[in-house]
Amino acid sequence: MKTFFLGAVLSLLTMAASPVVHAAHKMNAFRLDNGLQLVVIEDRRSPAISQTLWYRVGAADEPPGKSGIAHYVEHLMFKGTRNFAPGFYRQTVQNLGGNDNAFTSRDSTGYIQRIAADHLETIMELEADRMHNLILTDDDIETERRVVLEERNMRTDTNPGALLSEQMSASLYLNHPYSIPIIGWRHEIEQLSRDDIFDFYKTHYAPNNAILVIAGDIAPHEALRLAQEHYGPLQANPHIKTRIRPQEPPHLAERRLVMTDERIATPYIVRRYLASERNPGEQRTAASLSLLAAILGGDGINSFLTQKLEIEANISIYSSAYYRGTSVDPTGFGLVVVPADSVTMQEAEEALDEALDEFLQTGVEEAQLNRIKKGIYAANIYEQDSVQSVARRVGEALSSGLTLEDVRVWPDILQSVTAAEILDAARSLFRPESSVTGWALNEDIES
């Protein structure tokens, strides 16, 4: 086993030595013989604990024509196993005073339990059991299919903003499976079979495709002992391979969408650019884009777009920018503008383009950059008060292909990025041919 010890603010010491003690918590990382990666975040401030099991499989890893299967399997994981009856898992967690949840993203699927520390072994036993022993009846599959379809109906089909976002993702990616919605296309969900479900489950649910993050009131050696006892006997899947996905060809033309829906009370514009993700050993571009999003739309009233579009020109009533770099493959950088009442969509979009051009000409204001960096530094310190937030950040990074060293240095990289690097990233990013622009309109509103 290789052991890594992390201290305050995820500071990593890659040596086999006693862990560095931090007032809040410390981290240890191990790998079991069957390939399971274990990260223990020790925090003795309360007698509680969380366990999150991350699988390195998400919506972008689904077989062609089987969209939604990753999310569907996540739902079905709460059914019965060879050892425990349907409902036993969730009822046990609740009876012990805990709570549980699960999620599916583009790159990972996760299962979370929060419970009193002395019940960790129980939930470990339950989680390890359903990694290999899931049993599903035809009734289970059909019942949960209806649940998933209703979830799609509630979250997407009845939400014009979600529908526009779905269409924009399908337009931004010409070849990559990030174009497919996490919840799946309705017509494909309806066709998923029992064999499809079990093929996916048996292929991806294995210890050598998982990261176990234990956070809370437990000693690292005790967490390791329990993990070896309950997860250690599980067999690795020798057929799991490094994820190889279709990649994007050169983007040669900008794309545009107009969605009209009577449920849209206020028209708005969304633009997304294809953007670089955080990569192992090379995170400066992603850090530059993170700071760019903060400068343009994440600095409150001081945000560049707020100043230009809302305060100076009275063009919009709201503007923002967003970027999420923790991703296996290229991600998106987004901009949002809500025009003022007397402003047409065309005028608002032209004003957005003019503001971006001005930014590329004038560059980053050092005072603003320094203020944003101080805010990020403070937020990182405050995050240490929530061991679950730290655990999620670590699990998300590792499941997307980053390393513990990447996690350790990320805060320092954010602080060291220069104004020139941010401007270079913006110039590379803001290319019309790598963008899709969406207009959301009420049918009765003039464009």
Short mmCIF file of C-alpha atoms in Angstrom, two decimals, residues 202-439:
data_model
loop_
_atom_site.label_atom_id
_atom_site.label_comp_id
_atom_site.label_asym_id
_atom_site.label_seq_id
_atom_site.Cartn_x
_atom_site.Cartn_y
_atom_site.Cartn_z
CA LYS A 202 -21.28 -5.67 -13.79
CA THR A 203 -18.94 -3.70 -16.02
CA HIS A 204 -18.49 -0.63 -13.86
CA TYR A 205 -19.36 -1.49 -10.25
CA ALA A 206 -16.11 -2.95 -8.99
CA PRO A 207 -13.56 -1.98 -6.31
CA ASN A 208 -10.87 -1.12 -8.87
CA ASN A 209 -13.27 1.43 -10.37
CA ALA A 210 -14.15 3.09 -7.05
CA ILE A 211 -12.92 5.65 -4.54
CA LEU A 212 -14.09 5.38 -0.94
CA VAL A 213 -13.98 8.64 1.03
CA ILE A 214 -14.49 8.34 4.79
CA ALA A 215 -14.75 11.66 6.60
CA GLY A 216 -15.25 12.38 10.27
CA ASP A 217 -14.55 11.00 13.71
CA ILE A 218 -12.37 8.00 12.98
CA ALA A 219 -8.69 7.08 13.12
CA PRO A 220 -7.17 6.30 9.71
CA HIS A 221 -5.95 2.86 10.74
CA GLU A 222 -9.45 1.94 11.98
CA ALA A 223 -11.05 3.09 8.72
CA LEU A 224 -8.48 1.08 6.79
CA ARG A 225 -9.16 -2.01 8.92
CA LEU A 226 -12.89 -1.77 8.30
CA ALA A 227 -12.40 -1.15 4.58
CA GLN A 228 -10.14 -4.19 4.31
CA GLU A 229 -12.69 -6.31 6.15
CA HIS A 230 -15.74 -5.28 4.12
CA TYR A 231 -14.44 -4.08 0.76
CA GLY A 232 -11.20 -6.05 0.67
CA PRO A 233 -12.75 -9.44 -0.19
CA LEU A 234 -14.54 -8.04 -3.26
CA GLN A 235 -13.04 -9.13 -6.54
CA ALA A 236 -11.60 -6.59 -8.94
CA ASN A 237 -12.89 -6.49 -12.49
CA PRO A 238 -9.87 -7.21 -14.72
CA HIS A 239 -11.69 -5.86 -17.78
CA ILE A 240 -11.97 -2.27 -16.53
CA LYS A 241 -9.91 -0.04 -18.77
CA THR A 242 -8.87 3.58 -18.88
CA ARG A 243 -11.77 5.67 -20.11
CA ILE A 244 -11.44 6.38 -23.83
CA ARG A 245 -14.18 8.61 -25.18
CA PRO A 246 -14.91 10.16 -28.57
CA GLN A 247 -13.28 13.58 -28.70
CA GLU A 248 -14.29 16.80 -30.39
CA PRO A 249 -13.27 17.58 -33.97
CA PRO A 250 -12.28 21.17 -34.81
CA HIS A 251 -15.21 23.54 -34.36
CA LEU A 252 -15.59 25.60 -37.53
CA ALA A 253 -18.90 27.41 -37.10
CA GLU A 254 -20.75 29.10 -34.27
CA ARG A 255 -24.15 27.64 -33.42
CA ARG A 256 -27.34 29.44 -32.43
CA LEU A 257 -30.61 28.32 -30.87
CA VAL A 258 -33.90 30.09 -30.28
CA MET A 259 -36.38 28.51 -27.88
CA THR A 260 -39.86 29.94 -27.53
CA ASP A 261 -42.03 28.83 -24.64
CA GLU A 262 -44.99 30.60 -23.10
CA ARG A 263 -43.72 29.62 -19.63
CA ILE A 264 -40.66 31.89 -20.02
CA ALA A 265 -41.68 35.05 -18.18
CA THR A 266 -38.44 36.96 -18.83
CA PRO A 267 -36.33 36.46 -21.96
CA TYR A 268 -32.63 35.81 -21.55
CA ILE A 269 -29.48 34.94 -23.46
CA VAL A 270 -27.09 32.11 -22.66
CA ARG A 271 -23.78 31.55 -24.40
CA ARG A 272 -21.42 28.63 -23.86
CA TYR A 273 -17.89 28.19 -25.09
CA LEU A 274 -16.01 24.91 -25.24
CA ALA A 275 -13.35 25.27 -22.55
CA SER A 276 -10.37 23.38 -21.18
CA GLU A 277 -10.82 21.26 -18.08
CA ARG A 278 -8.51 20.69 -15.11
CA ASN A 279 -5.90 18.17 -16.16
CA PRO A 280 -3.50 16.15 -14.00
CA GLY A 281 -0.29 18.09 -13.61
CA GLU A 282 -1.56 21.02 -15.71
CA GLN A 283 -4.20 23.15 -14.02
CA ARG A 284 -3.09 26.71 -14.77
CA THR A 285 -5.44 27.14 -17.72
CA ALA A 286 -8.38 25.90 -15.67
CA ALA A 287 -7.37 28.18 -12.80
CA SER A 288 -7.22 31.11 -15.24
CA LEU A 289 -10.71 30.30 -16.50
CA SER A 290 -12.02 30.01 -12.94
CA LEU A 291 -10.71 33.48 -12.17
CA LEU A 292 -12.01 34.79 -15.50
CA ALA A 293 -15.53 33.65 -14.58
CA ALA A 294 -15.19 35.41 -11.22
CA ILE A 295 -13.98 38.61 -12.85
CA LEU A 296 -16.70 38.70 -15.49
CA GLY A 297 -19.66 37.61 -13.43
CA GLY A 298 -18.80 36.36 -9.96
CA ASP A 299 -17.63 39.51 -8.20
CA GLY A 300 -21.01 40.95 -7.31
CA ILE A 301 -21.57 44.54 -8.30
CA ASN A 302 -17.88 44.80 -9.23
CA SER A 303 -18.18 42.10 -11.91
CA PHE A 304 -17.05 43.33 -15.30
CA LEU A 305 -20.30 42.43 -17.06
CA THR A 306 -22.39 43.92 -14.26
CA GLN A 307 -20.50 47.18 -14.53
CA LYS A 308 -20.69 47.35 -18.33
CA LEU A 309 -24.15 45.97 -19.03
CA GLU A 310 -26.16 46.85 -15.95
CA ILE A 311 -24.64 49.98 -14.40
CA GLU A 312 -23.05 51.86 -17.28
CA ALA A 313 -25.30 50.95 -20.21
CA ASN A 314 -28.54 49.89 -18.51
CA ILE A 315 -28.73 47.07 -21.05
CA SER A 316 -29.42 44.20 -18.69
CA ILE A 317 -31.01 43.54 -15.32
CA TYR A 318 -28.80 40.54 -14.64
CA SER A 319 -25.58 39.05 -15.97
CA SER A 320 -23.27 36.27 -14.85
CA ALA A 321 -20.45 33.96 -15.89
CA TYR A 322 -19.76 30.40 -14.80
CA TYR A 323 -17.18 27.70 -15.29
CA ARG A 324 -16.78 24.22 -13.82
CA GLY A 325 -13.35 22.81 -14.55
CA THR A 326 -13.50 19.50 -12.67
CA SER A 327 -14.19 17.33 -15.67
CA VAL A 328 -12.54 14.42 -17.46
CA ASP A 329 -12.81 16.10 -20.87
CA PRO A 330 -13.32 19.65 -22.19
CA THR A 331 -16.09 21.45 -20.36
CA GLY A 332 -18.05 24.65 -20.89
CA PHE A 333 -17.68 28.30 -19.96
CA GLY A 334 -21.02 30.09 -19.76
CA LEU A 335 -22.36 33.62 -19.88
CA VAL A 336 -25.91 34.76 -19.07
CA VAL A 337 -27.57 38.09 -19.85
CA VAL A 338 -31.14 39.11 -19.01
CA PRO A 339 -32.06 42.22 -21.06
CA ALA A 340 -33.76 45.21 -19.49
CA ASP A 341 -37.41 45.75 -20.42
CA SER A 342 -36.81 48.19 -23.26
CA VAL A 343 -33.86 46.28 -24.76
CA THR A 344 -34.21 43.71 -27.55
CA MET A 345 -32.41 40.40 -27.50
CA GLN A 346 -30.28 41.49 -30.45
CA GLU A 347 -29.24 44.69 -28.69
CA ALA A 348 -28.39 42.76 -25.52
CA GLU A 349 -26.26 40.23 -27.40
CA GLU A 350 -24.43 42.96 -29.29
CA ALA A 351 -23.75 44.73 -25.99
CA LEU A 352 -22.38 41.47 -24.55
CA ASP A 353 -20.03 41.08 -27.51
CA GLU A 354 -18.87 44.68 -27.16
CA ALA A 355 -18.20 44.17 -23.46
CA LEU A 356 -16.14 41.05 -24.15
CA ASP A 357 -14.17 42.88 -26.84
CA GLU A 358 -13.50 45.71 -24.41
CA PHE A 359 -12.31 43.25 -21.79
CA LEU A 360 -9.89 41.67 -24.26
CA GLN A 361 -8.55 45.12 -25.06
CA THR A 362 -8.26 46.54 -21.54
CA GLY A 363 -7.33 43.35 -19.69
CA VAL A 364 -7.64 42.44 -16.04
CA GLU A 365 -7.71 45.06 -13.33
CA GLU A 366 -5.10 44.06 -10.76
CA ALA A 367 -7.07 45.44 -7.81
CA GLN A 368 -10.07 43.35 -8.73
CA LEU A 369 -7.95 40.26 -9.27
CA ASN A 370 -6.28 40.64 -5.90
CA ARG A 371 -9.65 41.09 -4.19
CA ILE A 372 -11.05 37.97 -5.85
CA LYS A 373 -8.00 35.94 -4.88
CA LYS A 374 -8.39 37.02 -1.26
CA GLY A 375 -12.02 35.93 -1.36
CA ILE A 376 -11.06 32.55 -2.80
CA TYR A 377 -8.38 32.11 -0.15
CA ALA A 378 -10.86 32.94 2.61
CA ALA A 379 -13.49 30.58 1.16
CA ASN A 380 -10.93 27.79 1.08
CA ILE A 381 -10.16 28.34 4.76
CA TYR A 382 -13.85 28.46 5.67
CA GLU A 383 -14.42 25.24 3.75
CA GLN A 384 -12.22 23.45 6.26
CA ASP A 385 -15.08 23.86 8.75
CA SER A 386 -17.11 21.42 6.67
CA VAL A 387 -15.39 18.09 6.44
CA GLN A 388 -18.07 16.92 4.01
CA SER A 389 -17.30 19.79 1.64
CA VAL A 390 -13.62 18.86 1.67
CA ALA A 391 -14.53 15.20 1.14
CA ARG A 392 -16.72 16.03 -1.84
CA ARG A 393 -14.02 18.21 -3.40
CA VAL A 394 -11.46 15.42 -3.05
CA GLY A 395 -13.78 12.69 -4.33
CA GLU A 396 -14.91 14.76 -7.29
CA ALA A 397 -11.32 15.51 -8.25
CA LEU A 398 -10.10 11.93 -7.96
CA SER A 399 -13.07 10.50 -9.85
CA SER A 400 -12.42 12.90 -12.74
CA GLY A 401 -8.82 11.74 -13.11
CA LEU A 402 -6.99 14.28 -10.96
CA THR A 403 -4.54 13.24 -8.26
CA LEU A 404 -4.16 14.12 -4.60
CA GLU A 405 -1.19 16.25 -5.59
CA ASP A 406 -3.43 18.15 -8.02
CA VAL A 407 -5.89 18.74 -5.18
CA ARG A 408 -3.10 19.92 -2.90
CA VAL A 409 -1.65 22.47 -5.30
CA TRP A 410 -4.93 23.79 -6.71
CA PRO A 411 -5.38 26.59 -4.11
CA ASP A 412 -1.78 27.72 -4.66
CA ILE A 413 -2.22 27.72 -8.43
CA LEU A 414 -5.30 29.91 -8.11
CA GLN A 415 -3.29 32.38 -6.06
CA SER A 416 -0.33 32.40 -8.46
CA VAL A 417 -2.19 32.88 -11.76
CA THR A 418 -1.37 36.25 -13.31
CA ALA A 419 -3.53 38.81 -15.08
CA ALA A 420 -1.65 38.04 -18.30
CA GLU A 421 -2.51 34.33 -18.02
CA ILE A 422 -6.18 35.14 -17.51
CA LEU A 423 -6.21 37.40 -20.55
CA ASP A 424 -4.47 34.75 -22.66
CA ALA A 425 -7.07 32.20 -21.55
CA ALA A 426 -9.88 34.61 -22.44
CA ARG A 427 -8.44 35.23 -25.93
CA SER A 428 -8.23 31.50 -26.57
CA LEU A 429 -11.71 30.93 -25.15
CA PHE A 430 -13.81 33.63 -26.81
CA ARG A 431 -13.85 32.28 -30.34
CA PRO A 432 -17.27 32.36 -32.06
CA GLU A 433 -16.67 29.03 -33.78
CA SER A 434 -16.35 27.26 -30.42
CA SER A 435 -19.59 28.68 -29.03
CA VAL A 436 -23.32 28.14 -28.98
CA THR A 437 -25.69 31.01 -28.19
CA GLY A 438 -29.24 30.41 -27.00
CA TRP A 439 -32.15 32.80 -26.84
#
